[in-house]
Each structure stands twice: as structure tokens, then as C-alpha cells.
Amino acid sequence: MTTTANETSLKVPVDVRFSPTGRPLAIRHDGRLWVITEEPLHWFERDSWWQTRTNAPVGIGNIVDIEFWRVQVKLSSNSALRTFLLRREPASTQWLLDAITDAG
């Protein structure tokens, strides 16, 4: 799947490489390695699990925190700067690319 700038609600699975401290370093998307060039922005939002799921299994762990990273990435030193919005649902290990926008 090829994406373009300003495309929203992608929800495409991506591989994210993290540093030992938990900071994202690079993202593999669409067969390419995007390197993070600036300090990323990290936050959590709450999921309304009672509206999206009929039950919450005992012992599943955190089912309400949706994790986000907003990162600026490049393919190479002379390529255009893009902003990726990454999302990870509660109790999931898979990162999703939520949106790509032009950084400028």
C-alpha cells in the first residue's frame, strides 16, 4: 500500500525500532525504513472500552490506555520531512500508522 501526504485514518501495521530507553528510532513502512529526525512527542489517551467491547477479561491488564507517538521522519538526508502519527491499542503489541502529513 502506497500512501500520500495528508492521508488520514490509515491504520496500517508498521514495525517500530526503539532505543533501550523506549524512544522510537525508525519505522519500517511500505518496504522502506523511515528514520526519526526530531525529538518525538509521546502521549496516552483513554479508550471507551465499555462502548467498543462487551466485556473485559480478568487479568488482561491495561485496557484503557491508547499509546501515541508523533514523529518526524525522512527516508534520506535530502528527502522531504514527513510527520507520522503512530498508535497502539490497549493490550496490543502491534503499532499502527494512523496518519502521514507533510511536516512543513
JSON list of C-alpha atoms in Angstrom, two decimals, residues 12-74:
[
{"chain": "A", "resi": 12, "resn": "VAL", "atom": "CA", "xyz": [-1.60, 0.35, 8.60]},
{"chain": "A", "resi": 13, "resn": "PRO", "atom": "CA", "xyz": [0.58, -2.05, 10.66]},
{"chain": "A", "resi": 14, "resn": "VAL", "atom": "CA", "xyz": [4.21, -0.90, 10.89]},
{"chain": "A", "resi": 15, "resn": "ASP", "atom": "CA", "xyz": [7.38, -2.09, 12.58]},
{"chain": "A", "resi": 16, "resn": "VAL", "atom": "CA", "xyz": [8.91, 0.39, 15.01]},
{"chain": "A", "resi": 17, "resn": "ARG", "atom": "CA", "xyz": [12.52, 0.17, 16.19]},
{"chain": "A", "resi": 18, "resn": "PHE", "atom": "CA", "xyz": [13.04, 1.52, 19.71]},
{"chain": "A", "resi": 19, "resn": "SER", "atom": "CA", "xyz": [16.11, 2.53, 21.70]},
{"chain": "A", "resi": 20, "resn": "PRO", "atom": "CA", "xyz": [16.83, 0.74, 25.00]},
{"chain": "A", "resi": 21, "resn": "THR", "atom": "CA", "xyz": [15.16, 3.69, 26.77]},
{"chain": "A", "resi": 22, "resn": "GLY", "atom": "CA", "xyz": [11.91, 3.24, 24.80]},
{"chain": "A", "resi": 23, "resn": "ARG", "atom": "CA", "xyz": [12.29, 6.12, 22.33]},
{"chain": "A", "resi": 24, "resn": "PRO", "atom": "CA", "xyz": [11.37, 5.28, 18.71]},
{"chain": "A", "resi": 25, "resn": "LEU", "atom": "CA", "xyz": [14.32, 5.45, 16.29]},
{"chain": "A", "resi": 26, "resn": "ALA", "atom": "CA", "xyz": [12.94, 4.26, 12.95]},
{"chain": "A", "resi": 27, "resn": "ILE", "atom": "CA", "xyz": [9.79, 2.93, 11.30]},
{"chain": "A", "resi": 28, "resn": "ARG", "atom": "CA", "xyz": [9.51, 0.30, 8.58]},
{"chain": "A", "resi": 29, "resn": "HIS", "atom": "CA", "xyz": [6.55, 1.21, 6.37]},
{"chain": "A", "resi": 30, "resn": "ASP", "atom": "CA", "xyz": [5.72, 0.21, 2.82]},
{"chain": "A", "resi": 31, "resn": "GLY", "atom": "CA", "xyz": [9.03, -1.65, 2.47]},
{"chain": "A", "resi": 32, "resn": "ARG", "atom": "CA", "xyz": [11.07, 1.43, 3.40]},
{"chain": "A", "resi": 33, "resn": "LEU", "atom": "CA", "xyz": [12.94, 2.44, 6.53]},
{"chain": "A", "resi": 34, "resn": "TRP", "atom": "CA", "xyz": [11.96, 5.92, 7.76]},
{"chain": "A", "resi": 35, "resn": "VAL", "atom": "CA", "xyz": [14.46, 7.44, 10.22]},
{"chain": "A", "resi": 36, "resn": "ILE", "atom": "CA", "xyz": [13.17, 9.67, 13.01]},
{"chain": "A", "resi": 37, "resn": "THR", "atom": "CA", "xyz": [14.93, 13.04, 12.78]},
{"chain": "A", "resi": 38, "resn": "GLU", "atom": "CA", "xyz": [13.49, 15.14, 15.62]},
{"chain": "A", "resi": 39, "resn": "GLU", "atom": "CA", "xyz": [12.51, 14.57, 19.25]},
{"chain": "A", "resi": 40, "resn": "PRO", "atom": "CA", "xyz": [9.21, 12.62, 19.14]},
{"chain": "A", "resi": 41, "resn": "LEU", "atom": "CA", "xyz": [6.06, 13.60, 21.00]},
{"chain": "A", "resi": 42, "resn": "HIS", "atom": "CA", "xyz": [4.55, 10.87, 23.23]},
{"chain": "A", "resi": 43, "resn": "TRP", "atom": "CA", "xyz": [1.16, 10.71, 24.96]},
{"chain": "A", "resi": 44, "resn": "PHE", "atom": "CA", "xyz": [-1.71, 8.46, 26.02]},
{"chain": "A", "resi": 45, "resn": "GLU", "atom": "CA", "xyz": [-5.47, 8.76, 25.51]},
{"chain": "A", "resi": 46, "resn": "ARG", "atom": "CA", "xyz": [-8.26, 6.80, 27.15]},
{"chain": "A", "resi": 47, "resn": "ASP", "atom": "CA", "xyz": [-10.30, 4.22, 25.23]},
{"chain": "A", "resi": 48, "resn": "SER", "atom": "CA", "xyz": [-14.03, 3.90, 25.90]},
{"chain": "A", "resi": 49, "resn": "TRP", "atom": "CA", "xyz": [-13.72, 0.11, 26.22]},
{"chain": "A", "resi": 50, "resn": "TRP", "atom": "CA", "xyz": [-17.26, -0.21, 27.57]},
{"chain": "A", "resi": 51, "resn": "GLN", "atom": "CA", "xyz": [-18.53, 1.06, 24.18]},
{"chain": "A", "resi": 52, "resn": "THR", "atom": "CA", "xyz": [-16.19, -0.98, 21.96]},
{"chain": "A", "resi": 53, "resn": "ARG", "atom": "CA", "xyz": [-16.09, -4.32, 23.84]},
{"chain": "A", "resi": 54, "resn": "THR", "atom": "CA", "xyz": [-18.81, -6.34, 25.54]},
{"chain": "A", "resi": 55, "resn": "ASN", "atom": "CA", "xyz": [-16.55, -7.44, 28.40]},
{"chain": "A", "resi": 56, "resn": "ALA", "atom": "CA", "xyz": [-13.12, -7.04, 29.92]},
{"chain": "A", "resi": 57, "resn": "PRO", "atom": "CA", "xyz": [-11.46, -10.38, 30.66]},
{"chain": "A", "resi": 58, "resn": "VAL", "atom": "CA", "xyz": [-9.98, -10.77, 34.13]},
{"chain": "A", "resi": 59, "resn": "GLY", "atom": "CA", "xyz": [-6.19, -10.35, 34.18]},
{"chain": "A", "resi": 60, "resn": "ILE", "atom": "CA", "xyz": [-5.89, -8.84, 30.68]},
{"chain": "A", "resi": 61, "resn": "GLY", "atom": "CA", "xyz": [-4.04, -5.82, 32.04]},
{"chain": "A", "resi": 62, "resn": "ASN", "atom": "CA", "xyz": [-4.41, -2.26, 30.81]},
{"chain": "A", "resi": 63, "resn": "ILE", "atom": "CA", "xyz": [-7.44, -1.99, 28.50]},
{"chain": "A", "resi": 64, "resn": "VAL", "atom": "CA", "xyz": [-7.93, 1.77, 28.52]},
{"chain": "A", "resi": 65, "resn": "ASP", "atom": "CA", "xyz": [-4.64, 3.47, 27.53]},
{"chain": "A", "resi": 66, "resn": "ILE", "atom": "CA", "xyz": [-4.11, 4.08, 23.81]},
{"chain": "A", "resi": 67, "resn": "GLU", "atom": "CA", "xyz": [-0.45, 4.99, 23.23]},
{"chain": "A", "resi": 68, "resn": "PHE", "atom": "CA", "xyz": [0.56, 7.57, 20.60]},
{"chain": "A", "resi": 69, "resn": "TRP", "atom": "CA", "xyz": [3.83, 8.84, 19.15]},
{"chain": "A", "resi": 70, "resn": "ARG", "atom": "CA", "xyz": [4.05, 11.77, 16.71]},
{"chain": "A", "resi": 71, "resn": "VAL", "atom": "CA", "xyz": [7.39, 11.57, 14.92]},
{"chain": "A", "resi": 72, "resn": "GLN", "atom": "CA", "xyz": [9.10, 13.44, 12.10]},
{"chain": "A", "resi": 73, "resn": "VAL", "atom": "CA", "xyz": [10.79, 11.12, 9.63]},
{"chain": "A", "resi": 74, "resn": "LYS", "atom": "CA", "xyz": [12.89, 11.09, 6.46]}
]
